PDB file of C-alpha atoms and ligand atoms in Angstrom:
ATOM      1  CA  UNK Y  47      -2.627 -17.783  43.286  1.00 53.00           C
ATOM      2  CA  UNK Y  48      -6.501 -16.623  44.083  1.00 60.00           C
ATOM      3  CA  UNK Y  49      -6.923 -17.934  40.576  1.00 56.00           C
ATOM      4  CA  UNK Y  50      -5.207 -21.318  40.795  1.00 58.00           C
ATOM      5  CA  UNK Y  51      -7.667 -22.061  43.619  1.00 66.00           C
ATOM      6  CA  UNK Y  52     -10.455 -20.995  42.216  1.00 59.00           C
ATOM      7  CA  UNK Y  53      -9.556 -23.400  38.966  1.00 60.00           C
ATOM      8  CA  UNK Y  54      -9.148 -26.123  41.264  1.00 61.00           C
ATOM      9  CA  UNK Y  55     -12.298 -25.686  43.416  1.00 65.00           C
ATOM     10  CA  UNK Y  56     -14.102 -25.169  39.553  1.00 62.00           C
ATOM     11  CA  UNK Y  57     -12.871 -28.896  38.644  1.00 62.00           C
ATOM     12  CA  UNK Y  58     -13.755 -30.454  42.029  1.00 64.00           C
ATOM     13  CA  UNK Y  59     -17.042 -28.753  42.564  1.00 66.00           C
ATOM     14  CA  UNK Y  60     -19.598 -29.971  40.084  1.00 67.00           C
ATOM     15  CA  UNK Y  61     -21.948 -27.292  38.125  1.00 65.00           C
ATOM     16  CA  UNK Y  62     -24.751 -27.794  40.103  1.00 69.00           C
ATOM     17  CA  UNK Y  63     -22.823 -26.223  43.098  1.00 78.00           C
ATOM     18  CA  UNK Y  64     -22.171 -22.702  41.518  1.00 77.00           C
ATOM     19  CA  UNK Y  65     -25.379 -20.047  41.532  1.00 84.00           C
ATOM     20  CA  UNK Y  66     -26.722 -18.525  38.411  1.00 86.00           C
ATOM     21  CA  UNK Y  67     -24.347 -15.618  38.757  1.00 88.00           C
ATOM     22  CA  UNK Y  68     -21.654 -17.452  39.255  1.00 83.00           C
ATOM     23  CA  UNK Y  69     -22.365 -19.906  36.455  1.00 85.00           C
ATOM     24  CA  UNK Y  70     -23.020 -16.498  33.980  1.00 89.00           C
ATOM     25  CA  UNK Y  71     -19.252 -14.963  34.908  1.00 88.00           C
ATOM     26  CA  UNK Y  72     -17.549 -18.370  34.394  1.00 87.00           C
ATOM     27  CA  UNK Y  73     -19.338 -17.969  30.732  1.00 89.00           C
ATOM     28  CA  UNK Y  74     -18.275 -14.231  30.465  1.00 93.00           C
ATOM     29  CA  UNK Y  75     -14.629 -15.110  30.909  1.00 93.00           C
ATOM     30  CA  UNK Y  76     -14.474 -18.247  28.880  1.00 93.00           C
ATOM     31  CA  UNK Y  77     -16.213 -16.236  26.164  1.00 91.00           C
ATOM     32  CA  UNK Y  78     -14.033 -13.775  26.887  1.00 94.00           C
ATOM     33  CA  UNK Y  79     -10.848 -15.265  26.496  1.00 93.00           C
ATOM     34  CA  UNK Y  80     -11.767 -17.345  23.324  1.00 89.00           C
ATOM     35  CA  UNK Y  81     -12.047 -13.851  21.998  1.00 89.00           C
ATOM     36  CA  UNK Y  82      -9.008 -12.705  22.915  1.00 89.00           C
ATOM     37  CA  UNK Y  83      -7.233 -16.455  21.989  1.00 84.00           C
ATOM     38  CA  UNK Y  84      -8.723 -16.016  18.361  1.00 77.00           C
ATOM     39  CA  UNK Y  85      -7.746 -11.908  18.415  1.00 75.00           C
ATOM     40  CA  UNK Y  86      -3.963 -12.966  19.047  1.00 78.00           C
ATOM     41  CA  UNK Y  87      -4.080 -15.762  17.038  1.00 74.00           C
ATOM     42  CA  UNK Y  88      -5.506 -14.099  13.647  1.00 67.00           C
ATOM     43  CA  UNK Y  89      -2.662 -11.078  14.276  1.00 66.00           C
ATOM     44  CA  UNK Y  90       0.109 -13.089  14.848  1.00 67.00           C
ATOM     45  CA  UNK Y  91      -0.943 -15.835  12.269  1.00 64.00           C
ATOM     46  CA  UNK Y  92      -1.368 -12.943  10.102  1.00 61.00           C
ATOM     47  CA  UNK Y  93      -4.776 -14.451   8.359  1.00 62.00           C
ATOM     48  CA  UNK Y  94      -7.026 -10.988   8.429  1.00 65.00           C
ATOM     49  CA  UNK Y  95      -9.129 -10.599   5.189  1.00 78.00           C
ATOM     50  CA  UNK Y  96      -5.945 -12.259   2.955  1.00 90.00           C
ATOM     51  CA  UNK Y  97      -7.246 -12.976  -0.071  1.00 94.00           C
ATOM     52  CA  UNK Y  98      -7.523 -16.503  -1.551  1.00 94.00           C
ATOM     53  CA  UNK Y  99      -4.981 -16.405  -4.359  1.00 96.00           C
ATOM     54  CA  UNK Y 100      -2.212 -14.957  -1.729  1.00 96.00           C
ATOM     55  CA  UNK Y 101      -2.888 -17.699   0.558  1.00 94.00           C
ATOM     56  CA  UNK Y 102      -2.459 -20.118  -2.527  1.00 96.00           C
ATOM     57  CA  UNK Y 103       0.858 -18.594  -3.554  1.00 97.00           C
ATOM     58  CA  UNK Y 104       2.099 -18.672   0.259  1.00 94.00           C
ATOM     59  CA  UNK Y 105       1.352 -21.704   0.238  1.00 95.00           C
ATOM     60  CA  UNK Y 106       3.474 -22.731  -3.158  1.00 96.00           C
ATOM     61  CA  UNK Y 107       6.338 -21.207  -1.415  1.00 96.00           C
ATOM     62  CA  UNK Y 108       5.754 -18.488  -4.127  1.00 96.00           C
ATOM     63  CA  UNK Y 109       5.917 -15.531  -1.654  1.00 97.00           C
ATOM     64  CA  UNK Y 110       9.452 -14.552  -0.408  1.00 97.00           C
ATOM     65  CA  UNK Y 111      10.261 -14.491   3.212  1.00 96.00           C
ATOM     66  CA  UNK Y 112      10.940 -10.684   3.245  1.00 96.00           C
ATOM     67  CA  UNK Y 113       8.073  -9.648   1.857  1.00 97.00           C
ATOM     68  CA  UNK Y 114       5.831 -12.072   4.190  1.00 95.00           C
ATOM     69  CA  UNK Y 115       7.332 -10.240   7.005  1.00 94.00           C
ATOM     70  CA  UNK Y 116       6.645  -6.659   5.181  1.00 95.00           C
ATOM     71  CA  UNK Y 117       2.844  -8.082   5.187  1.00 94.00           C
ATOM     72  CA  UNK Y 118       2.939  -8.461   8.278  1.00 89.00           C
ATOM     73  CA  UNK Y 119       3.872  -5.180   9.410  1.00 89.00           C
ATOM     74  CA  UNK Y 120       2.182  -3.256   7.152  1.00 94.00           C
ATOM     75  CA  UNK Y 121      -1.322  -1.514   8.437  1.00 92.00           C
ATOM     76  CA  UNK Y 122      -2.853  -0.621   5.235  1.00 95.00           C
ATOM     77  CA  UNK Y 123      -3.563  -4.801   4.121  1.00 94.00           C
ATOM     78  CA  UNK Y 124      -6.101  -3.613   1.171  1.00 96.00           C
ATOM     79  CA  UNK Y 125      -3.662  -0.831  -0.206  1.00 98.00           C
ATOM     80  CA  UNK Y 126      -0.516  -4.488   0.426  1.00 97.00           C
ATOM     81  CA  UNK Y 127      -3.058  -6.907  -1.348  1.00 97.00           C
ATOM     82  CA  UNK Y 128      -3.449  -4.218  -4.434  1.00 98.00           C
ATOM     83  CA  UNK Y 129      -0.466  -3.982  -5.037  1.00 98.00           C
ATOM     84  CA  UNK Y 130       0.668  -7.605  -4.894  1.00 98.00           C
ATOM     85  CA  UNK Y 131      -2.363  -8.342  -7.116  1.00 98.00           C
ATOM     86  CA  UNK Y 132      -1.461  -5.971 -10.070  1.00 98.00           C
ATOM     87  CA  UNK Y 133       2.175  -7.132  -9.582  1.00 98.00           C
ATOM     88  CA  UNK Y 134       1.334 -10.715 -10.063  1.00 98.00           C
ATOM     89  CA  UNK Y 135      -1.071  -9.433 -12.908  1.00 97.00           C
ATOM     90  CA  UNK Y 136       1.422  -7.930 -14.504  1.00 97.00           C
ATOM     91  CA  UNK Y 137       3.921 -11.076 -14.601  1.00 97.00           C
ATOM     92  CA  UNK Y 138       1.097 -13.385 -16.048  1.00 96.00           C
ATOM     93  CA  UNK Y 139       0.345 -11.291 -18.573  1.00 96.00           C
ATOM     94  CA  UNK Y 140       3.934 -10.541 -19.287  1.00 97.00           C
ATOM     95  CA  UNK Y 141       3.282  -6.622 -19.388  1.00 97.00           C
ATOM     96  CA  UNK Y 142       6.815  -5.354 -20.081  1.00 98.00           C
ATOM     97  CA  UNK Y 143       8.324  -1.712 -18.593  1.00 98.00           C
ATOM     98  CA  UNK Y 144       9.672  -0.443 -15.672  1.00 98.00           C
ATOM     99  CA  UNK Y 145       8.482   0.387 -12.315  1.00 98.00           C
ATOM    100  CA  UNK Y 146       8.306   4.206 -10.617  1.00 98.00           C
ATOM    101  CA  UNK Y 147       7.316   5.843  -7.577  1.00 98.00           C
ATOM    102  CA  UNK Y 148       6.313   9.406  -7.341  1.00 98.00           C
ATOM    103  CA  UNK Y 149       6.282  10.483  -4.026  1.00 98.00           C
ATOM    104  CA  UNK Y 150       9.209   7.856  -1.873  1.00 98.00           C
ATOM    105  CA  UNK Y 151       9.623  10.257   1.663  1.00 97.00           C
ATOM    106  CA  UNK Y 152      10.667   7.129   3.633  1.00 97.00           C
ATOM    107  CA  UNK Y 153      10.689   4.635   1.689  1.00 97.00           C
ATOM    108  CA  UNK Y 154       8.093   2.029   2.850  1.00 97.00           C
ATOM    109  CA  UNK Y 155       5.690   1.928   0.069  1.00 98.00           C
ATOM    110  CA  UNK Y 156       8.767   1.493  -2.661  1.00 98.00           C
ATOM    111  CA  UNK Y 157      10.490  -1.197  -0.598  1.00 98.00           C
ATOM    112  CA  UNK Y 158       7.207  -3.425  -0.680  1.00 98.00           C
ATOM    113  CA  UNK Y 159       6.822  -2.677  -4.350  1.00 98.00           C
ATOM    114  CA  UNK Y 160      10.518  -3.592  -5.052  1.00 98.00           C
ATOM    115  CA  UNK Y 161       9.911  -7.074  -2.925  1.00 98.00           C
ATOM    116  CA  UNK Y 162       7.300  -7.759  -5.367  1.00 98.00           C
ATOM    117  CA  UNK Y 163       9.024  -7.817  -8.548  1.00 98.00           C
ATOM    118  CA  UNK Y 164      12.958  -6.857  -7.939  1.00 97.00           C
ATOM    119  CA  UNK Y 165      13.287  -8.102 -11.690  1.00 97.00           C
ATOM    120  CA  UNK Y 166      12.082  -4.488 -12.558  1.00 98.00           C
ATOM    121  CA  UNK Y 167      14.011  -1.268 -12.729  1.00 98.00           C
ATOM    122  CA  UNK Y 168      12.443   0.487 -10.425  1.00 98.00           C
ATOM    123  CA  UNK Y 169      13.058   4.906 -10.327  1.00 98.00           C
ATOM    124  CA  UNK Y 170      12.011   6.598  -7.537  1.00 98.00           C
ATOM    125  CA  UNK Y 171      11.132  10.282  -7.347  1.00 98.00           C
ATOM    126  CA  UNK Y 172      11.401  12.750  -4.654  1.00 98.00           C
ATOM    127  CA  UNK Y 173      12.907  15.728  -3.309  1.00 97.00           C
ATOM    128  CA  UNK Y 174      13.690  13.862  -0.462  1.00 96.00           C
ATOM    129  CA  UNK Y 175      13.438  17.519   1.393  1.00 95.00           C
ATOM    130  CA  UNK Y 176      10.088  17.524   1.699  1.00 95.00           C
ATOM    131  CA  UNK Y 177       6.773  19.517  -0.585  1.00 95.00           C
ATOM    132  CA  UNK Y 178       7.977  22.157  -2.626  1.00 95.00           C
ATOM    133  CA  UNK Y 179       7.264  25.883  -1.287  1.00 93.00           C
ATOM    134  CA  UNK Y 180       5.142  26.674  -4.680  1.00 93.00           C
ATOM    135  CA  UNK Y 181       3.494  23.615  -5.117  1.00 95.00           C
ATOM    136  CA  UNK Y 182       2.216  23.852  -1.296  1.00 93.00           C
ATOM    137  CA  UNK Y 183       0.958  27.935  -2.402  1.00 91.00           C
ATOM    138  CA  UNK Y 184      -0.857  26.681  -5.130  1.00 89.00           C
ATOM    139  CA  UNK Y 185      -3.195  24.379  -2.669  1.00 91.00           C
ATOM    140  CA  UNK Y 186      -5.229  27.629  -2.221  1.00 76.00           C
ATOM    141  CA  UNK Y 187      -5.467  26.615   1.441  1.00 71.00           C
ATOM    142  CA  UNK Y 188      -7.678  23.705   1.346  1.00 77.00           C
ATOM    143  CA  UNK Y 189      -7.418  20.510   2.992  1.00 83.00           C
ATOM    144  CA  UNK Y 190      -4.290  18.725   4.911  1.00 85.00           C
ATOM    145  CA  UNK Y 191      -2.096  20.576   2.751  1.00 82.00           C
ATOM    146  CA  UNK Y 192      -3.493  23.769   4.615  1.00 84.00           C
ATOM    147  CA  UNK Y 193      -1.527  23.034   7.404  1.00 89.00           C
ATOM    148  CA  UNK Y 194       1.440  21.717   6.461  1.00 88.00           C
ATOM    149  CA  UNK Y 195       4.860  23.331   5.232  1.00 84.00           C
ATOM    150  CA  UNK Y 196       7.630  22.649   3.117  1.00 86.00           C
ATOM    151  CA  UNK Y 197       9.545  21.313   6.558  1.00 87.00           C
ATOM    152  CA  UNK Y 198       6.790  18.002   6.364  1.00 88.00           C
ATOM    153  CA  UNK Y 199       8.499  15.199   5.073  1.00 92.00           C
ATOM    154  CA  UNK Y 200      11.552  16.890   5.084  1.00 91.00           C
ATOM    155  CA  UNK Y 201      12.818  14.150   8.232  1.00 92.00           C
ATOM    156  CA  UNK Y 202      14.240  11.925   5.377  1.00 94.00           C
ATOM    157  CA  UNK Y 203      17.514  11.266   3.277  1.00 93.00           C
ATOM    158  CA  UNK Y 204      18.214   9.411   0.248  1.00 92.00           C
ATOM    159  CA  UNK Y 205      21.251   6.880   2.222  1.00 92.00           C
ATOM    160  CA  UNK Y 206      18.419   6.437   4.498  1.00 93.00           C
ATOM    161  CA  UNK Y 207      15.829   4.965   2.028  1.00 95.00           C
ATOM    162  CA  UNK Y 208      18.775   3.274   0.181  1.00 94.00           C
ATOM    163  CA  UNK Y 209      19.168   0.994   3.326  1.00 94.00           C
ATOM    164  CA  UNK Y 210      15.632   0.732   3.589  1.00 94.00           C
ATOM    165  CA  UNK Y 211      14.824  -0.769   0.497  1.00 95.00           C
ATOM    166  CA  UNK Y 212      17.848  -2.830   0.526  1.00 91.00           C
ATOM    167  CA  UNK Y 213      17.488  -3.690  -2.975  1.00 76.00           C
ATOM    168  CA  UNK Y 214      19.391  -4.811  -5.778  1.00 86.00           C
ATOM    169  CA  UNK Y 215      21.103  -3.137  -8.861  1.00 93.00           C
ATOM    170  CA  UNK Y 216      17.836  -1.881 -10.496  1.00 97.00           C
ATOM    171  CA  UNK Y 217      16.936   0.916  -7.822  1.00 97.00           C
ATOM    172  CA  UNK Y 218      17.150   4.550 -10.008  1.00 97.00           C
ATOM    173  CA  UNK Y 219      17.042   7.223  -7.843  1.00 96.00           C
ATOM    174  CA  UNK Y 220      15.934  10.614  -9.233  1.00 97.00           C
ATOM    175  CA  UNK Y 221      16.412  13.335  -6.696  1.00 97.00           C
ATOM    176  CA  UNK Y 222      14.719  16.575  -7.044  1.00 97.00           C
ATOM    177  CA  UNK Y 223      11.357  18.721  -8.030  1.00 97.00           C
ATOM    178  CA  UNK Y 224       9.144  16.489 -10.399  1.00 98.00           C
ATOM    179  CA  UNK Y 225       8.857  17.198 -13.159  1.00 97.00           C
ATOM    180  CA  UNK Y 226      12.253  18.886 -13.361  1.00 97.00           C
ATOM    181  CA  UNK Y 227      13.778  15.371 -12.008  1.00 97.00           C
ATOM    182  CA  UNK Y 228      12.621  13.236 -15.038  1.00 96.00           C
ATOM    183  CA  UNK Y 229      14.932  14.063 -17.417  1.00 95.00           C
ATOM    184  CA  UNK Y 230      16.939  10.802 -17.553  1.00 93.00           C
ATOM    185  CA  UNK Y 231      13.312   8.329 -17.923  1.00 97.00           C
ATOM    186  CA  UNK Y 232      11.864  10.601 -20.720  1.00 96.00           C
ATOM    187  CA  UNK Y 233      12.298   6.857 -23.148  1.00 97.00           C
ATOM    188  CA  UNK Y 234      11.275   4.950 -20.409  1.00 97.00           C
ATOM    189  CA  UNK Y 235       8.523   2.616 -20.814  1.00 98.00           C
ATOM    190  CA  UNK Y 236       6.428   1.802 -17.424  1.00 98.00           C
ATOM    191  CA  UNK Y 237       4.248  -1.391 -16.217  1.00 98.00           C
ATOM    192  CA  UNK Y 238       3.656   0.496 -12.881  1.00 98.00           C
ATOM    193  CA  UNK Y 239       3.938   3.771 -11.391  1.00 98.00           C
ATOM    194  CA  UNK Y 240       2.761   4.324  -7.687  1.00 98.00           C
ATOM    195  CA  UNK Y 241       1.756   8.251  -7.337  1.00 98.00           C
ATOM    196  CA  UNK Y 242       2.192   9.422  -3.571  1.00 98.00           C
ATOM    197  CA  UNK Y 243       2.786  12.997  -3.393  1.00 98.00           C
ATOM    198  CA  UNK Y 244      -0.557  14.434  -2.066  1.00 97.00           C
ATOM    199  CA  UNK Y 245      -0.357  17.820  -3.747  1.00 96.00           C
ATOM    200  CA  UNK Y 246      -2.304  18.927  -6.811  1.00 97.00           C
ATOM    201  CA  UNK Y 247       0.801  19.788  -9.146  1.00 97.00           C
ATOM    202  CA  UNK Y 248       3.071  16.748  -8.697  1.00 98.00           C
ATOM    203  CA  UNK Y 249       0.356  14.521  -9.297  1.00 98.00           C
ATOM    204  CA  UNK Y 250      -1.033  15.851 -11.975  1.00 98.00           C
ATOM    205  CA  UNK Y 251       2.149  16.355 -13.721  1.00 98.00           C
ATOM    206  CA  UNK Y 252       2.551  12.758 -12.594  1.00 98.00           C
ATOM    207  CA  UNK Y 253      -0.441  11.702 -14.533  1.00 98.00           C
ATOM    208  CA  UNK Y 254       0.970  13.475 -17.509  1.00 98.00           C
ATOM    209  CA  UNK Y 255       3.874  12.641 -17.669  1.00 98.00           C
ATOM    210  CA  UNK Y 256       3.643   8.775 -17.217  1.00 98.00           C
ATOM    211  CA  UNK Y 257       0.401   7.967 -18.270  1.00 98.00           C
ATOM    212  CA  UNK Y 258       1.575   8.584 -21.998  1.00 97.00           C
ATOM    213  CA  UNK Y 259       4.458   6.243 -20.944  1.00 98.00           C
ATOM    214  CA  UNK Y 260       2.494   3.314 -19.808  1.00 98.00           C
ATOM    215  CA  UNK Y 261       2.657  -0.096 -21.788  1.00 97.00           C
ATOM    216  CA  UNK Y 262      -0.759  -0.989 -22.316  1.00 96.00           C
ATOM    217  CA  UNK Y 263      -1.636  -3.341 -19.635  1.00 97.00           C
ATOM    218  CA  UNK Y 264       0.232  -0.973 -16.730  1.00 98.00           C
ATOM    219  CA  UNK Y 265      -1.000  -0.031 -13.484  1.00 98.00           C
ATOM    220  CA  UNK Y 266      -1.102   3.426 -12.296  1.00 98.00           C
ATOM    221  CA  UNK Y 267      -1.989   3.851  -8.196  1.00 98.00           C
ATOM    222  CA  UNK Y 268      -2.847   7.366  -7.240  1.00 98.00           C
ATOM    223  CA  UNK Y 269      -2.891   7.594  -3.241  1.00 98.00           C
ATOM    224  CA  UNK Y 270      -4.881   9.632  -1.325  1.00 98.00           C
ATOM    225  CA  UNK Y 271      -8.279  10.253  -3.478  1.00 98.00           C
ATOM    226  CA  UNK Y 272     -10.009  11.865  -0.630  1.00 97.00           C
ATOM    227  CA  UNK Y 273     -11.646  15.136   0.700  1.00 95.00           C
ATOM    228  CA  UNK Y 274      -8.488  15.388   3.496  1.00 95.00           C
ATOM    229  CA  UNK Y 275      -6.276  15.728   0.091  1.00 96.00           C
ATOM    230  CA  UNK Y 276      -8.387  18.247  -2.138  1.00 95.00           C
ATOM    231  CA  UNK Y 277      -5.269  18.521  -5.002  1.00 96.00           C
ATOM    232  CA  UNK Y 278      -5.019  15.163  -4.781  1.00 97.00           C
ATOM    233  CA  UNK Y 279      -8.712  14.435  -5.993  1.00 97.00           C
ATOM    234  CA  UNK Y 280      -8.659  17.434  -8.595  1.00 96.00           C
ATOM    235  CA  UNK Y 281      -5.590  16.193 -10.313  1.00 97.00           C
ATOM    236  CA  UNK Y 282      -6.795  13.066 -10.690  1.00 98.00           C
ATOM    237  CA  UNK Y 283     -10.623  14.092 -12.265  1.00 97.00           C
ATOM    238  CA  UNK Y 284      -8.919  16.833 -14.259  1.00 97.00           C
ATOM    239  CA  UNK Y 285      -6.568  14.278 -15.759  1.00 97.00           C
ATOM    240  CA  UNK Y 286      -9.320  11.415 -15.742  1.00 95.00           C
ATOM    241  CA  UNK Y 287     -11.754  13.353 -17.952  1.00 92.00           C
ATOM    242  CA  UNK Y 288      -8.865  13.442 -21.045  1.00 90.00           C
ATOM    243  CA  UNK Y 289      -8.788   9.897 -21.067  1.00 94.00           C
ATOM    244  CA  UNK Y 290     -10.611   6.720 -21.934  1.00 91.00           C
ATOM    245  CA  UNK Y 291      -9.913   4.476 -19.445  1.00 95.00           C
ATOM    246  CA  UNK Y 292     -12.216   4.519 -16.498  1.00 94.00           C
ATOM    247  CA  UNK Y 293     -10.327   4.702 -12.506  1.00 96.00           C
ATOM    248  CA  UNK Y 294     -11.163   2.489 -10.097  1.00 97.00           C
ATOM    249  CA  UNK Y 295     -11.497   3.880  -6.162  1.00 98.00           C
ATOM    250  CA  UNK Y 296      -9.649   1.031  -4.273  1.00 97.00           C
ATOM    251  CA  UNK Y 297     -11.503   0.656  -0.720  1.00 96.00           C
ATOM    252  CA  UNK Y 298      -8.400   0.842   1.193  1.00 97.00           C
ATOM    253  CA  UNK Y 299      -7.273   3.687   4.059  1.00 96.00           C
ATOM    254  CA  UNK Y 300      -6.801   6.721   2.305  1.00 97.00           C
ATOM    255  CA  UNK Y 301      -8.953   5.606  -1.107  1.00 98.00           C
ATOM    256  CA  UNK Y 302      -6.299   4.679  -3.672  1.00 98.00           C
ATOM    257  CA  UNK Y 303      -7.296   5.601  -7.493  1.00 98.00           C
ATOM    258  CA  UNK Y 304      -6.564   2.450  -9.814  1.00 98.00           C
ATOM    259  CA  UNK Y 305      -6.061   2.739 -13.594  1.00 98.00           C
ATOM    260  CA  UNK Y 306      -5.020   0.658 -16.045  1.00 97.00           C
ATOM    261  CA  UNK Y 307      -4.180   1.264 -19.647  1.00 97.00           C
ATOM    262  CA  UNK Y 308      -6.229   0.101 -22.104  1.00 91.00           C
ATOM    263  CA  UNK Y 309      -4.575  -2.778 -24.138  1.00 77.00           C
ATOM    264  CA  UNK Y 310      -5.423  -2.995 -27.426  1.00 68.00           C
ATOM    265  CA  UNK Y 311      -8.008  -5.690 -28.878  1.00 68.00           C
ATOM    266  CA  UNK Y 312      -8.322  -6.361 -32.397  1.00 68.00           C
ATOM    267  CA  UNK Y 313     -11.814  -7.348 -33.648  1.00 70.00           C
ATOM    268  CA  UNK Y 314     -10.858 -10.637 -35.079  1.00 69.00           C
ATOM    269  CA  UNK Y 315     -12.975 -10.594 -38.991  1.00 72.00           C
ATOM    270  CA  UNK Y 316     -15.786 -12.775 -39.144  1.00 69.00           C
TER     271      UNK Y 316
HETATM  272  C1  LIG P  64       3.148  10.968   1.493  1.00 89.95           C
HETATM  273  S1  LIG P  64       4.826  11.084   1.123  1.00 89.95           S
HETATM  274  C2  LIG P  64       5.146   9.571   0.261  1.00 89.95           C
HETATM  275  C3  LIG P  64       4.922   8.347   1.139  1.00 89.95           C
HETATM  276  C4  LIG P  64       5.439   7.037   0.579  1.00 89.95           C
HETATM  277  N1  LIG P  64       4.924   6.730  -0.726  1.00 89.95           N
HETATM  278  C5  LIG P  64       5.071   5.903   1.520  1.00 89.95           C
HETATM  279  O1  LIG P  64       4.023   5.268   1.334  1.00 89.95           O
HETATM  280  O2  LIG P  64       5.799   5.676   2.481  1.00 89.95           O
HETATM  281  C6  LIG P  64       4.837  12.310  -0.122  1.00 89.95           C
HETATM  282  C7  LIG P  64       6.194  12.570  -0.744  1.00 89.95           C
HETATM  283  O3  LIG P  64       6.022  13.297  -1.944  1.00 89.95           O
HETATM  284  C8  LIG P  64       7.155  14.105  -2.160  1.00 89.95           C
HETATM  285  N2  LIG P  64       6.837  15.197  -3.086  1.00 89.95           N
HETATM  286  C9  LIG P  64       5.743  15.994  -3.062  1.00 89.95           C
HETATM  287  N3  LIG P  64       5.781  16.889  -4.066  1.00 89.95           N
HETATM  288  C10 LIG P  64       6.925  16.641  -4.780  1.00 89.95           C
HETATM  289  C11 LIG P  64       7.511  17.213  -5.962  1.00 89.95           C
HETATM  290  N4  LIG P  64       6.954  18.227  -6.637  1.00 89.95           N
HETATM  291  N5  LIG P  64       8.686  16.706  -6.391  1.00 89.95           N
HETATM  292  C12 LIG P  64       9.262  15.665  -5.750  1.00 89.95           C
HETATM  293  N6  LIG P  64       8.756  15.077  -4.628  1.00 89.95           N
HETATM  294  C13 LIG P  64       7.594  15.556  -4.145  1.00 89.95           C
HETATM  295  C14 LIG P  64       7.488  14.614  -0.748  1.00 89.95           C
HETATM  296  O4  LIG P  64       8.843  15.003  -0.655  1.00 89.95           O
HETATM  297  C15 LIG P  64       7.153  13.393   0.123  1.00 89.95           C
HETATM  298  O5  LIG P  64       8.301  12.648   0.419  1.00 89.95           O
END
């Protein structure tokens, strides 16, 4: 009520009436609240930092309603706006090959990816029980992995992230210890292959295993390339030095590694 009547004495006094001090909170709270007006606004428009080309595809109608609500709820926008990207990327340029996650635990990540482009078979890898006793041993100690235990990401289940995704007929689910769980991709060809696991042995395994696998013109995303996941950041320069392409660091949360496989260009003769 206090504040109704102080609105309605503001609109019958004129300006000249209020003191200085008076005059300066008035401006504090109008400035204030045209803050907080364009705060709620921006979140619940959803128009943070999105990048020209997704705005142009929303508005085309190009951009399905479920994944405009997974945008919305997702925290990690520059890790969503990758993604999407390279997806789109890949259709224009009609790369060919499937898609794969190493590294699933809930399922978030791969339901986003599989919103993208559900045209793709998509296999997703995981214990679905959590790290592996040996791989965490061989961390030496170092780093997040120091304190966790085979028991972290163990508060999963594969009917779980089934419902989660809520996907179609080309979901592939291969359960177990990578790389003992690849045995039914071995021919597979890939156009993009999302590497989550945080440990040094799954992902470099990961990186050998698929990056021979990639059609030229794929997308590999290694998560994690930071000094919080030391295994993580080993695998990937151990594995980077063997090859020619060069990995981009993708400025998002947790520092995302990009790489792309080098498509072949023939000299045309002169
Ligand atoms: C950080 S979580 C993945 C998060 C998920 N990509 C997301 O964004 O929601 C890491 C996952 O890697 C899996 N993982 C780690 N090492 C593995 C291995 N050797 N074999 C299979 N899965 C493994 C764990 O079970 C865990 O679910």
């Amino acid at each position: 009520m206090k504040v109704v009547e102080l609105f309605i004495n503001f609109t019958k006094k004129s300006l000249m009436e209020f003191s200085l001090f008076q005059l300066a909170n008035i401006f504090l709270v109008v400035f204030l609240a045209i803050l907080l007006f364009r705060f709620l606004w921006m979140t619940f428009l959803n128009t943070f930092n999105q990048p020209a080309v997704w705005k142009e595809a929303r508005k085309e109608k190009q951009v399905s309603k479920r994944l405009l609500k997974s945008e919305r709820f997702y925290p990690d926008k520059v890790r969503f706006y990758t993604w999407w990207i390279q997806v789109e990327r890949l259709k224009t340029e009609k790369i060919e090959g499937d898609f794969a996650e190493l590294g699933v635990y809930k399922g978030n990540s791969a339901r986003i990816l599989h919103q993208m482009d559900p045209s793709r078979k998509f296999h997703l890898l995981d214990t679905f029980e959590g790290f592996a006793e040996r791989d965490l041993e061989e961390e030496e100690g170092k780093g997040k992995a120091a304190t966790y235990t085979s028991r972290d990401f163990a508060d999963t289940s594969l009917q779980k992230v089934i419902r989660k995704i809520g996907g179609n007929n080309n979901i592939r689910v291969h359960q177990g210890y990578f790389p003992d769980s690849v045995t039914g991709i071995k021919e597979e060809r890939f156009a993009l292959v999302n590497i989550d696991a945080d440990l040094y042995n799954p992902t470099k395994a990961g990186l050998e295993f698929f990056y021979p696998r990639m059609n030229p013109g794929g997308v590999i995303f290694i998560h994690d390339y930071n000094k919080k996941w030391p295994g993580v950041v080993k695998a990937v320069d151990d594995f980077m030095n063997g090859i020619f392409e060069v990995p981009h660091l993708i400025p998002d949360r947790d520092g995302t590694v990009l790489v792309i496989k080098r498509q072949k260009k023939s000299l045309k003769p002169l």
